[in-house]
Short mmCIF file of C-alpha atoms and ligand atoms in Angstrom, two decimals:
data_model
loop_
_atom_site.label_atom_id
_atom_site.label_comp_id
_atom_site.label_asym_id
_atom_site.label_seq_id
_atom_site.Cartn_x
_atom_site.Cartn_y
_atom_site.Cartn_z
CA MET A 1 48.47 -24.13 -99.23
CA ASP A 2 46.25 -21.10 -99.82
CA ASN A 3 46.53 -17.85 -97.94
CA ASN A 4 43.08 -18.11 -96.46
CA PHE A 5 44.26 -20.99 -94.42
CA ILE A 6 44.83 -19.93 -90.85
CA VAL A 7 45.45 -22.32 -88.05
CA ILE A 8 44.67 -20.96 -84.65
CA ILE A 9 46.63 -22.77 -82.06
CA ASP A 10 47.04 -20.81 -78.91
CA ASP A 11 48.22 -21.72 -75.47
CA MET A 12 47.34 -25.32 -74.67
CA ASN A 13 47.22 -24.60 -70.97
CA VAL A 14 43.56 -24.56 -70.13
CA LYS A 15 42.80 -21.81 -67.68
CA PRO A 16 39.83 -21.48 -65.32
CA SER A 17 39.03 -18.17 -66.99
CA GLN A 18 38.31 -20.12 -70.17
CA GLU A 19 35.29 -21.62 -68.46
CA ILE A 20 36.98 -24.93 -68.01
CA ASN A 21 38.11 -25.32 -64.47
CA LEU A 22 40.56 -28.12 -64.07
CA LYS A 23 41.91 -29.43 -60.79
CA ALA A 24 44.85 -31.75 -60.51
CA HIS A 25 43.65 -35.20 -59.59
CA THR A 26 45.27 -38.59 -59.77
CA ARG A 27 43.13 -40.80 -61.90
CA SER A 28 45.91 -42.03 -64.16
CA PHE A 29 45.46 -44.17 -67.20
CA PRO A 30 47.80 -47.14 -67.76
CA HIS A 31 51.31 -46.39 -68.92
CA GLY A 32 51.45 -46.36 -72.72
CA PHE A 33 47.71 -45.69 -73.12
CA LEU A 34 46.98 -44.41 -76.63
CA TRP A 35 45.16 -41.11 -76.95
CA GLY A 36 43.99 -40.35 -80.43
CA ALA A 37 41.44 -39.11 -82.89
CA SER A 38 39.61 -40.88 -85.71
CA THR A 39 38.72 -39.91 -89.26
CA SER A 40 37.70 -41.56 -92.51
CA HIS A 41 38.90 -40.69 -95.99
CA PHE A 42 35.65 -39.71 -97.72
CA GLN A 43 34.55 -37.56 -94.80
CA ILE A 44 37.70 -35.43 -94.80
CA GLU A 45 39.84 -35.89 -97.90
CA GLY A 46 38.25 -34.02 -100.77
CA ASN A 47 40.52 -36.12 -102.95
CA PRO A 48 40.47 -34.41 -106.39
CA PHE A 49 41.34 -37.58 -108.29
CA GLU A 50 38.39 -39.46 -106.82
CA ILE A 51 35.96 -36.55 -106.97
CA ASN A 52 36.78 -35.40 -110.52
CA ASN A 53 36.33 -38.91 -111.81
CA ARG A 54 33.46 -39.95 -109.46
CA LEU A 55 35.32 -43.14 -108.70
CA SER A 56 33.33 -44.38 -105.70
CA ASP A 57 29.69 -45.17 -105.03
CA TRP A 58 29.69 -42.49 -102.33
CA SER A 59 31.07 -39.75 -104.57
CA ILE A 60 28.27 -40.50 -107.02
CA TRP A 61 25.60 -40.79 -104.30
CA ALA A 62 26.63 -37.56 -102.56
CA ASN A 63 26.73 -35.71 -105.86
CA ASP A 64 22.92 -35.88 -105.87
CA PRO A 65 21.84 -33.18 -103.37
CA SER A 66 18.55 -34.97 -102.72
CA HIS A 67 20.55 -37.65 -100.90
CA ILE A 68 22.08 -35.19 -98.44
CA ASN A 69 19.95 -33.54 -95.75
CA ASP A 70 21.54 -30.11 -95.98
CA GLN A 71 22.37 -30.47 -99.68
CA SER A 72 26.02 -29.80 -98.92
CA SER A 73 28.78 -31.30 -101.02
CA ALA A 74 31.45 -33.77 -99.95
CA ASP A 75 33.69 -32.76 -102.82
CA GLN A 76 35.86 -30.44 -100.78
CA ALA A 77 35.23 -31.74 -97.26
CA CYS A 78 38.22 -30.70 -95.11
CA GLU A 79 40.73 -30.81 -97.98
CA PHE A 80 42.77 -33.21 -95.91
CA PHE A 81 44.29 -34.51 -99.14
CA ASP A 82 46.18 -31.21 -99.45
CA ARG A 83 46.30 -30.22 -95.80
CA TYR A 84 47.27 -33.46 -94.08
CA ALA A 85 50.59 -32.07 -92.85
CA THR A 86 48.82 -29.26 -91.02
CA ASP A 87 46.18 -31.61 -89.63
CA LEU A 88 48.80 -34.01 -88.31
CA ASP A 89 50.49 -31.01 -86.67
CA LEU A 90 47.16 -30.16 -85.04
CA LEU A 91 46.73 -33.70 -83.81
CA SER A 92 50.18 -33.82 -82.38
CA SER A 93 49.88 -30.40 -80.76
CA LEU A 94 46.89 -31.82 -78.85
CA ASN A 95 49.32 -34.31 -77.25
CA LEU A 96 47.70 -37.16 -79.16
CA ASN A 97 49.72 -40.22 -80.11
CA ALA A 98 47.22 -42.17 -82.23
CA PHE A 99 45.48 -41.42 -85.52
CA ARG A 100 42.81 -43.46 -87.26
CA LEU A 101 42.34 -42.99 -90.98
CA SER A 102 40.82 -45.00 -93.79
CA LEU A 103 42.15 -45.64 -97.28
CA ASN A 104 40.44 -44.63 -100.47
CA TRP A 105 40.02 -48.01 -102.19
CA ALA A 106 38.38 -46.39 -105.24
CA ALA A 107 41.31 -44.01 -105.78
CA ILE A 108 43.95 -46.69 -105.21
CA CYS A 109 42.22 -49.20 -107.51
CA PRO A 110 40.31 -46.97 -109.93
CA HIS A 111 39.70 -49.60 -112.64
CA PRO A 112 38.46 -53.18 -112.66
CA PRO A 113 41.06 -55.89 -113.25
CA ILE A 114 41.78 -56.93 -116.81
CA GLY A 115 41.98 -60.68 -116.66
CA ASN A 116 43.63 -61.11 -113.33
CA ASP A 117 45.66 -57.98 -113.67
CA LEU A 118 44.68 -55.12 -111.35
CA LYS A 119 46.42 -51.79 -111.90
CA ILE A 120 47.12 -49.75 -108.80
CA ASN A 121 47.47 -46.01 -108.67
CA LYS A 122 51.00 -45.43 -107.37
CA GLU A 123 50.35 -41.73 -106.74
CA MET A 124 47.72 -42.61 -104.17
CA ILE A 125 50.02 -45.12 -102.51
CA ASP A 126 52.68 -42.39 -102.33
CA TYR A 127 50.16 -40.01 -100.76
CA TYR A 128 49.24 -42.49 -98.03
CA ARG A 129 52.92 -43.34 -97.49
CA LYS A 130 53.54 -39.67 -96.79
CA VAL A 131 50.63 -39.46 -94.33
CA LEU A 132 51.72 -42.62 -92.53
CA GLN A 133 55.42 -41.72 -92.56
CA MET A 134 54.67 -38.28 -91.16
CA SER A 135 52.61 -39.90 -88.40
CA LYS A 136 55.46 -42.25 -87.59
CA ASP A 137 57.95 -39.37 -87.50
CA LYS A 138 55.72 -37.70 -84.94
CA ASP A 139 55.44 -40.90 -82.85
CA ILE A 140 51.78 -41.23 -83.72
CA LYS A 141 50.47 -44.82 -83.92
CA THR A 142 48.24 -45.44 -86.92
CA PHE A 143 44.96 -47.33 -87.14
CA VAL A 144 44.26 -47.99 -90.81
CA THR A 145 40.78 -48.98 -91.98
CA LEU A 146 40.50 -50.66 -95.37
CA PHE A 147 36.75 -50.30 -95.93
CA HIS A 148 34.95 -47.31 -94.43
CA PHE A 149 31.63 -47.38 -96.34
CA CYS A 150 32.95 -46.48 -99.83
CA LEU A 151 33.26 -48.93 -102.73
CA PRO A 152 35.02 -48.47 -106.04
CA GLN A 153 32.21 -47.77 -108.49
CA TRP A 154 33.27 -50.65 -110.75
CA LEU A 155 32.52 -53.03 -107.86
CA ALA A 156 29.33 -51.23 -106.84
CA GLN A 157 28.09 -51.69 -110.41
CA GLU A 158 28.49 -55.43 -110.02
CA GLY A 159 26.39 -55.56 -106.86
CA GLY A 160 28.93 -54.36 -104.30
CA TRP A 161 28.89 -56.41 -101.12
CA GLN A 162 25.87 -58.34 -102.35
CA ASN A 163 28.27 -60.03 -104.75
CA GLU A 164 30.76 -62.46 -103.23
CA LYS A 165 33.27 -61.21 -105.78
CA THR A 166 33.65 -58.04 -103.67
CA ALA A 167 35.01 -60.16 -100.81
CA TYR A 168 37.75 -61.47 -103.10
CA GLU A 169 38.55 -58.05 -104.53
CA PHE A 170 38.67 -56.74 -100.97
CA THR A 171 41.21 -59.42 -100.08
CA ARG A 172 43.28 -58.47 -103.09
CA PHE A 173 43.16 -54.84 -101.94
CA ALA A 174 44.25 -55.88 -98.42
CA LYS A 175 47.25 -57.73 -99.88
CA ILE A 176 48.24 -54.73 -102.00
CA ILE A 177 48.11 -52.45 -98.98
CA ALA A 178 49.94 -54.88 -96.71
CA ASN A 179 52.75 -55.06 -99.27
CA GLU A 180 52.86 -51.36 -100.10
CA LEU A 181 52.18 -49.74 -96.73
CA GLY A 182 52.34 -52.52 -94.14
CA ASP A 183 55.65 -51.31 -92.69
CA LEU A 184 53.94 -48.08 -91.61
CA VAL A 185 50.68 -49.49 -90.20
CA ASP A 186 50.40 -50.17 -86.48
CA PHE A 187 46.80 -51.41 -86.27
CA TRP A 188 44.67 -52.77 -89.08
CA GLN A 189 40.93 -52.57 -89.39
CA THR A 190 39.38 -54.49 -92.23
CA ILE A 191 35.81 -53.19 -92.19
CA ASN A 192 34.25 -50.30 -90.33
CA GLU A 193 30.82 -50.82 -88.72
CA PRO A 194 29.37 -53.54 -90.95
CA LEU A 195 25.97 -53.25 -89.25
CA SER A 196 25.69 -49.48 -89.81
CA TYR A 197 26.64 -50.03 -93.44
CA SER A 198 24.05 -52.72 -93.95
CA TYR A 199 21.30 -50.89 -92.05
CA GLU A 200 21.73 -47.47 -93.68
CA GLY A 201 22.29 -48.83 -97.19
CA PHE A 202 19.88 -51.77 -97.36
CA ILE A 203 17.15 -51.15 -94.75
CA LYS A 204 16.84 -47.36 -94.42
CA GLY A 205 18.08 -46.70 -97.94
CA VAL A 206 19.81 -43.42 -97.13
CA TRP A 207 23.29 -44.57 -98.17
CA PRO A 208 24.29 -46.40 -101.34
CA PRO A 209 23.04 -48.75 -102.68
CA GLY A 210 19.86 -47.07 -101.41
CA LEU A 211 17.63 -50.10 -100.88
CA LYS A 212 14.70 -49.81 -98.48
CA ASN A 213 13.68 -52.79 -96.34
CA GLY A 214 16.13 -54.98 -98.21
CA TYR A 215 16.56 -57.41 -95.34
CA PRO A 216 17.76 -60.39 -97.39
CA GLN A 217 20.17 -58.18 -99.37
CA GLY A 218 21.50 -56.57 -96.19
CA PHE A 219 22.13 -59.98 -94.68
CA ILE A 220 23.89 -61.24 -97.80
CA ALA A 221 26.11 -58.14 -97.74
CA LEU A 222 27.01 -58.91 -94.12
CA ARG A 223 27.87 -62.47 -95.02
CA ASN A 224 30.17 -61.32 -97.81
CA MET A 225 31.78 -58.80 -95.47
CA LEU A 226 32.52 -61.66 -93.06
CA ILE A 227 34.06 -63.65 -95.92
CA GLY A 228 36.12 -60.61 -96.97
CA HIS A 229 37.17 -59.81 -93.42
CA ALA A 230 38.36 -63.38 -92.76
CA ALA A 231 40.31 -63.62 -96.00
CA ALA A 232 41.85 -60.15 -95.53
CA TYR A 233 42.81 -61.00 -91.93
CA LYS A 234 44.62 -64.10 -93.16
CA ALA A 235 46.28 -62.30 -96.09
CA ILE A 236 47.62 -59.48 -93.89
CA HIS A 237 49.02 -61.99 -91.41
CA GLU A 238 50.70 -63.94 -94.20
CA ILE A 239 52.52 -60.78 -95.22
CA SER A 240 53.19 -59.50 -91.73
CA LYS A 241 53.03 -62.15 -89.01
CA ALA A 242 52.96 -59.69 -86.11
CA ALA A 243 50.20 -57.48 -87.57
CA GLN A 244 47.39 -56.43 -85.24
CA VAL A 245 44.20 -56.87 -87.24
CA SER A 246 40.55 -56.42 -86.33
CA TYR A 247 37.31 -54.86 -87.61
CA ALA A 248 35.57 -51.83 -86.07
CA MET A 249 32.26 -52.62 -84.44
CA ILE A 250 29.65 -50.08 -83.41
CA TRP A 251 27.98 -51.09 -80.16
CA ARG A 252 24.58 -49.75 -79.23
CA PRO A 253 23.17 -51.12 -75.99
CA PHE A 254 19.40 -51.67 -76.27
CA ILE A 255 16.98 -51.42 -73.40
CA PRO A 256 13.27 -52.25 -73.33
CA ARG A 257 10.83 -49.39 -73.03
CA ARG A 258 8.68 -51.40 -70.60
CA ILE A 259 10.76 -53.78 -68.57
CA THR A 260 7.76 -56.01 -67.78
CA ASN A 261 6.42 -56.19 -71.33
CA PRO A 262 7.46 -59.48 -72.98
CA LEU A 263 7.08 -58.05 -76.49
CA ASP A 264 9.36 -55.10 -75.70
CA LEU A 265 11.81 -57.62 -74.27
CA LEU A 266 11.63 -59.68 -77.45
CA VAL A 267 12.33 -56.62 -79.61
CA THR A 268 15.22 -55.67 -77.36
CA TYR A 269 16.61 -59.19 -77.52
CA SER A 270 16.38 -59.47 -81.29
CA ARG A 271 17.88 -56.03 -81.96
CA ASN A 272 20.71 -56.70 -79.54
CA LYS A 273 21.42 -60.09 -81.07
CA MET A 274 21.46 -58.71 -84.60
CA PHE A 275 23.07 -55.29 -84.22
CA ASN A 276 25.56 -56.00 -81.47
CA HIS A 277 26.33 -59.72 -81.46
CA PHE A 278 25.81 -61.02 -84.98
CA PHE A 279 29.23 -59.98 -86.35
CA PRO A 280 31.36 -60.55 -83.22
CA MET A 281 29.75 -63.96 -82.63
CA ALA A 282 30.51 -65.01 -86.19
CA VAL A 283 34.13 -63.83 -85.87
CA GLN A 284 34.49 -65.65 -82.55
CA SER A 285 33.00 -68.95 -83.67
CA GLY A 286 33.82 -68.94 -87.38
CA TYR A 287 30.18 -69.77 -88.02
CA LEU A 288 27.52 -67.66 -89.70
CA GLN A 289 24.18 -67.83 -87.95
CA CYS A 290 20.94 -66.61 -89.40
CA PRO A 291 19.18 -65.18 -86.34
CA PHE A 292 15.45 -64.68 -85.85
CA PRO A 293 13.64 -63.06 -87.60
CA LEU A 294 15.99 -63.22 -90.61
CA ASN A 295 15.69 -67.01 -90.58
CA LEU A 296 12.08 -66.49 -91.69
CA PHE A 297 13.47 -65.72 -95.16
CA SER A 298 13.94 -69.16 -96.67
CA GLU A 299 16.65 -67.93 -99.07
CA LEU A 300 18.80 -66.91 -96.11
CA GLN A 301 18.60 -70.12 -94.09
CA SER A 302 20.86 -72.00 -96.48
CA LEU A 303 23.59 -69.37 -96.06
CA ALA A 304 24.20 -70.28 -92.43
CA GLY A 305 27.33 -72.33 -91.86
CA PRO A 306 31.08 -72.08 -91.32
CA ILE A 307 33.14 -69.42 -93.11
CA PRO A 308 36.76 -70.29 -93.94
CA ASP A 309 39.41 -68.66 -91.70
CA LEU A 310 36.83 -66.61 -89.83
CA LYS A 311 37.19 -68.19 -86.41
CA ASP A 312 39.16 -65.95 -84.02
CA SER A 313 40.07 -63.51 -86.79
CA ALA A 314 40.49 -60.51 -84.46
CA ASP A 315 43.63 -59.62 -82.52
CA TYR A 316 42.01 -56.81 -80.55
CA LEU A 317 38.52 -55.36 -80.06
CA SER A 318 37.79 -52.11 -81.82
CA ILE A 319 34.75 -50.52 -80.23
CA ASN A 320 32.82 -47.53 -81.57
CA TYR A 321 30.25 -46.19 -79.13
CA TYR A 322 27.88 -43.21 -79.30
CA THR A 323 24.53 -44.00 -77.73
CA ARG A 324 22.04 -46.49 -76.34
CA GLU A 325 18.59 -47.16 -77.75
CA ILE A 326 15.18 -47.75 -76.18
CA CYS A 327 13.11 -50.50 -77.83
CA GLU A 328 9.41 -51.14 -77.97
CA PHE A 329 7.06 -53.47 -79.78
CA SER A 330 4.50 -51.72 -81.96
CA LEU A 331 1.28 -53.08 -83.38
CA ASN A 332 1.89 -50.87 -86.41
CA ALA A 333 4.70 -53.12 -87.55
CA PRO A 334 4.53 -56.29 -85.47
CA PHE A 335 6.59 -58.45 -87.83
CA LEU A 336 9.16 -55.94 -88.97
CA PRO A 337 12.42 -57.83 -88.76
CA LEU A 338 14.73 -56.61 -86.02
CA GLY A 339 11.90 -55.00 -84.09
CA ILE A 340 11.02 -51.41 -83.56
CA ARG A 341 13.14 -48.74 -81.97
CA SER A 342 11.40 -46.18 -79.88
CA ASP A 343 11.65 -42.44 -80.19
CA LEU A 344 11.43 -42.18 -76.45
CA LYS A 345 14.40 -40.28 -75.02
CA THR A 346 14.90 -39.91 -71.33
CA LEU A 347 18.42 -38.47 -71.36
CA PRO A 348 19.95 -35.37 -72.94
CA ILE A 349 20.49 -35.79 -76.69
CA ASN A 350 22.96 -34.57 -79.29
CA ALA A 351 22.11 -32.82 -82.57
CA LEU A 352 21.29 -36.16 -84.17
CA GLY A 353 18.84 -37.00 -81.37
CA TRP A 354 21.17 -39.60 -79.86
CA GLU A 355 20.91 -39.98 -76.10
CA ILE A 356 24.08 -39.32 -74.15
CA CYS A 357 24.63 -42.28 -71.88
CA PRO A 358 28.15 -42.86 -70.54
CA SER A 359 26.92 -45.59 -68.18
CA ALA A 360 25.97 -47.72 -71.21
CA LEU A 361 29.62 -47.53 -72.29
CA LEU A 362 30.72 -48.82 -68.89
CA LYS A 363 28.23 -51.68 -69.17
CA LEU A 364 29.28 -52.63 -72.63
CA LEU A 365 32.96 -52.64 -71.67
CA THR A 366 32.44 -54.65 -68.51
CA ILE A 367 29.54 -56.94 -69.50
CA ASP A 368 28.29 -56.92 -73.12
CA THR A 369 31.67 -57.43 -74.82
CA ARG A 370 33.09 -59.71 -72.12
CA SER A 371 32.82 -62.93 -74.12
CA TYR A 372 34.83 -61.42 -77.00
CA GLN A 373 37.67 -60.12 -74.83
CA LYS A 374 39.46 -63.47 -75.20
CA SER A 375 39.87 -65.69 -78.25
CA THR A 376 38.51 -69.25 -78.16
CA THR A 377 42.04 -70.37 -77.25
CA GLY A 378 42.14 -67.99 -74.29
CA LYS A 379 44.32 -65.30 -75.88
CA ASP A 380 43.66 -61.86 -74.47
CA ARG A 381 42.14 -59.31 -76.86
CA PRO A 382 42.85 -55.77 -75.68
CA ILE A 383 40.24 -53.10 -76.34
CA TYR A 384 40.70 -49.86 -78.24
CA ILE A 385 37.81 -47.42 -78.31
CA THR A 386 38.12 -46.36 -81.94
CA GLU A 387 35.18 -43.91 -82.08
CA ASN A 388 33.21 -41.92 -79.55
CA GLY A 389 32.02 -38.37 -79.95
CA TYR A 390 29.37 -35.70 -79.76
CA ALA A 391 27.38 -34.21 -82.67
CA SER A 392 26.51 -30.52 -82.75
CA ARG A 393 25.08 -28.60 -85.68
CA PHE A 394 25.80 -25.54 -87.75
CA SER A 395 25.48 -25.11 -91.44
CA ALA A 396 28.37 -25.44 -93.86
CA ASP A 397 28.00 -21.80 -94.94
CA LEU A 398 28.16 -20.78 -91.24
CA SER A 399 24.79 -19.04 -91.34
CA ILE A 400 22.75 -21.24 -88.98
CA GLY A 401 23.68 -22.90 -85.73
CA ASP A 402 26.29 -22.67 -83.04
CA TRP A 403 29.58 -21.16 -84.20
CA SER A 404 30.98 -20.87 -80.70
CA LEU A 405 34.16 -22.57 -79.59
CA LYS A 406 32.69 -23.08 -76.13
CA ASP A 407 31.37 -26.59 -76.66
CA GLU A 408 30.49 -27.44 -73.09
CA GLU A 409 28.30 -30.34 -74.18
CA ARG A 410 31.19 -31.95 -76.04
CA CYS A 411 33.49 -31.35 -73.05
CA ASP A 412 30.94 -33.03 -70.77
CA PHE A 413 30.49 -35.86 -73.25
CA LEU A 414 34.22 -36.45 -73.55
CA HIS A 415 34.91 -36.32 -69.84
CA SER A 416 31.96 -38.45 -68.76
CA HIS A 417 32.78 -41.16 -71.29
CA LEU A 418 36.42 -41.15 -70.20
CA VAL A 419 35.18 -41.62 -66.63
CA SER A 420 33.37 -44.78 -67.79
CA ILE A 421 36.52 -46.01 -69.53
CA TYR A 422 38.60 -45.28 -66.45
CA GLU A 423 36.13 -47.19 -64.28
CA ALA A 424 36.17 -50.14 -66.66
CA ILE A 425 39.98 -50.21 -66.48
CA GLU A 426 39.75 -50.09 -62.68
CA ALA A 427 37.36 -53.05 -62.91
CA GLY A 428 40.11 -55.01 -64.68
CA ILE A 429 39.16 -54.54 -68.34
CA ASN A 430 42.18 -54.35 -70.65
CA ILE A 431 41.57 -51.07 -72.48
CA LYS A 432 44.63 -49.74 -74.23
CA GLY A 433 43.49 -46.68 -76.12
CA TYR A 434 40.82 -44.11 -76.87
CA LEU A 435 40.36 -42.38 -80.23
CA HIS A 436 37.82 -39.58 -80.28
CA TRP A 437 35.49 -39.11 -83.24
CA SER A 438 36.56 -36.85 -84.74
CA LEU A 439 39.69 -34.79 -85.13
CA LEU A 440 37.96 -32.42 -87.56
CA ASP A 441 34.39 -31.45 -88.36
CA ASN A 442 33.64 -33.46 -91.48
CA PHE A 443 31.10 -34.75 -93.98
CA GLU A 444 28.59 -36.72 -91.91
CA TRP A 445 27.23 -38.95 -94.71
CA ALA A 446 23.50 -38.39 -95.40
CA GLU A 447 23.49 -35.50 -92.88
CA GLY A 448 26.11 -33.55 -94.81
CA LEU A 449 28.51 -30.96 -93.43
CA GLN A 450 26.03 -29.42 -90.99
CA ILE A 451 26.62 -32.11 -88.35
CA ARG A 452 29.83 -31.35 -86.49
CA PHE A 453 31.82 -33.92 -84.53
CA GLY A 454 35.19 -32.16 -84.53
CA LEU A 455 37.55 -31.28 -81.75
CA VAL A 456 38.70 -28.86 -84.42
CA ARG A 457 36.08 -26.57 -85.90
CA ILE A 458 36.17 -26.14 -89.67
CA ALA A 459 34.94 -23.00 -91.37
CA TYR A 460 34.28 -24.65 -94.72
CA PRO A 461 34.22 -21.46 -96.82
CA THR A 462 37.82 -20.65 -95.81
CA GLN A 463 38.94 -24.03 -94.44
CA GLU A 464 40.09 -22.23 -91.30
CA ARG A 465 40.73 -24.67 -88.47
CA THR A 466 40.23 -23.68 -84.83
CA PHE A 467 40.37 -25.69 -81.63
CA ARG A 468 37.17 -25.96 -79.65
CA ASP A 469 37.30 -25.99 -75.85
CA SER A 470 36.88 -29.76 -76.00
CA ALA A 471 40.18 -29.99 -77.88
CA ARG A 472 41.89 -28.09 -75.09
CA LEU A 473 40.35 -30.29 -72.45
CA TYR A 474 41.36 -33.41 -74.37
CA ALA A 475 44.92 -32.10 -74.82
CA LYS A 476 45.17 -31.64 -71.09
CA ILE A 477 43.94 -35.16 -70.34
CA ALA A 478 46.08 -36.79 -73.02
CA GLY A 479 49.15 -34.77 -72.06
CA SER A 480 48.91 -35.77 -68.40
CA ASN A 481 47.58 -39.31 -69.06
CA ASN A 482 45.28 -38.44 -66.23
CA LEU A 483 41.55 -38.00 -65.96
CA ILE A 484 41.84 -34.55 -64.49
CA ASP A 485 38.92 -33.29 -62.52
CA TYR A 486 36.72 -31.20 -64.70
CA LYS A 487 34.05 -28.87 -63.44
CA LYS A 488 32.05 -26.23 -65.17
O1 IFM B 501 30.71 -40.37 -89.02
C1 IFM B 501 30.45 -41.66 -88.60
C2 IFM B 501 31.60 -42.59 -88.96
O2 IFM B 501 31.87 -42.58 -90.32
C3 IFM B 501 31.27 -44.01 -88.55
N1 IFM B 501 30.85 -44.04 -87.18
C4 IFM B 501 29.84 -43.13 -86.73
C5 IFM B 501 30.24 -41.72 -87.11
C6 IFM B 501 29.18 -40.72 -86.61
O3 IFM B 501 27.95 -41.00 -87.18
#
C-alpha cells in the first residue's frame, strides 16, 4: 500500500452540527435485513493483469479516449485489486453486512479453450477467494455477479453474446466458479442488467460492441443471455443444491407524457414490455417471446419459443432502480422500435439527467414486479434491492465540479428511497435487503470517472478515500436497522 493512501474514518456518530439532524424514530426494518453496497469489477478493480494484457472487450474499448465522455482511463479505477482489504474495512465500518461484487471473467479465463480444455488463472481465483473469505470473516454476506458487462476478448472476437457459443462458455465459467468459490458465495447473480447491456451496446452504440440501431443483434444477444442464464442457474444448483441464484434486473417505470394520447400510451406500453418485462417474463415462463415491434423483423420471429431450463430459474428477485422515464410518440421517428423516450423532466434530476422519483420505486415493488414475486409453483421469491444510488459529478483530476463531502442530494435520495422500501415492506412485500450503488466512486462506463456514485469519495490522483455525509447517514440507518428521521 502506498504512503499517499489515507483513509479518513472519523466518528460515525452523526451530529446535528454536521448538517444532518437525526431524531430517534421507530421505523424498524425486519430482523436480519441486509444492508450493503454494490460494486462491479471493471469499475473499481484496476486489475493489472487484465489491463496490461487488454484481456476484455471493455479494457480495449475504454482504452480509446473517444469512447469515454471525459476521456478518463479505467486502467487504475479505485485500485480495489490492491486495496480490497481497506475497502472491506470501510464497508464494515459503515455497519454494512452485505457486499456485491462481480468477477473478472476475462482475467480468470484469459485464453480460449484448446479443444475442450480451458485453462483457468489460479492467481485470480486466489485473489477472489481472499476477497470473499475476508468478507465472510467480517460477517458480510456476498452477492457475486458472473457477468457485469465485460467479456473476455477471445469471446468478443467471435461475436460475444450474438454467438450462442458465449452462452455455453458462460455456463462453463459458472461451473468453474461454483467449484472454486461456491463455498464462499451467499447469493449468485448470473447476468447484470441484460437490457442495459443490449441497449447501450447494440442500439446506442456507446458500449462494446458499439453497434447503433442494431435491434436484431440486440435481441439475439438477449436470447443468448437467457440461454446462458438458464444453463448457469442449473449448473450452479447441480454443484450446490441450496444456492440462491438470480439475475440482476434494472427496472425503469415508464409513464406517458400525455395520458390521453393513445400514441404516447402505445410507446409507454411497448417500452415497458421490452425494457422491464421481457427478461423476467421469459424467466418466469421459460418461453422467449418476440414482442412488438421486434416481431416486425422476420429473422427474429423464428427465435421465439421455449428455452431449456429457463422456467422459474430465479430464487430471488434482484432489483436495480434509479429512475423513471417519460415517454412520448414522435412523428420524427414514428416506427423506431421500442418507441421514443422524452427529454421532459418534471422532477429534480441527478448529474446524468435522471429524474429522482422514490414513489416509482414503491410502485414497482408493490405493483410492477408483483407477478414475479412467486414462482409458477407458488414459491416465494424474496426481493433484494441490489442497486440504487445518486450520480453527482466532478472531474477525475479534481479540477471541476463538487468536491464537497456534504452531499445533501445523495442523503435525500438515499433516505427517500429507503422510505419507499419501508412502505413496501409495511404493505407486505418481502424485501430482505438493500445494497446501495455504490460503495466507492468508480468508472461509470462511457461517462468515465467524472460521474460519482460513491458513499466514499475517491480522489483519483492520490486514491484517498473519504466518507461523504451520505455514508454517515447510511451507517446510522444500517447500524440501528431503523429508518431514523432525517431532516435537513
Ligand atoms: O454503474 C452502473 C452499473 O454498472 C450498472 N447499473 C447502473 C449503474 C449506474 O449507471
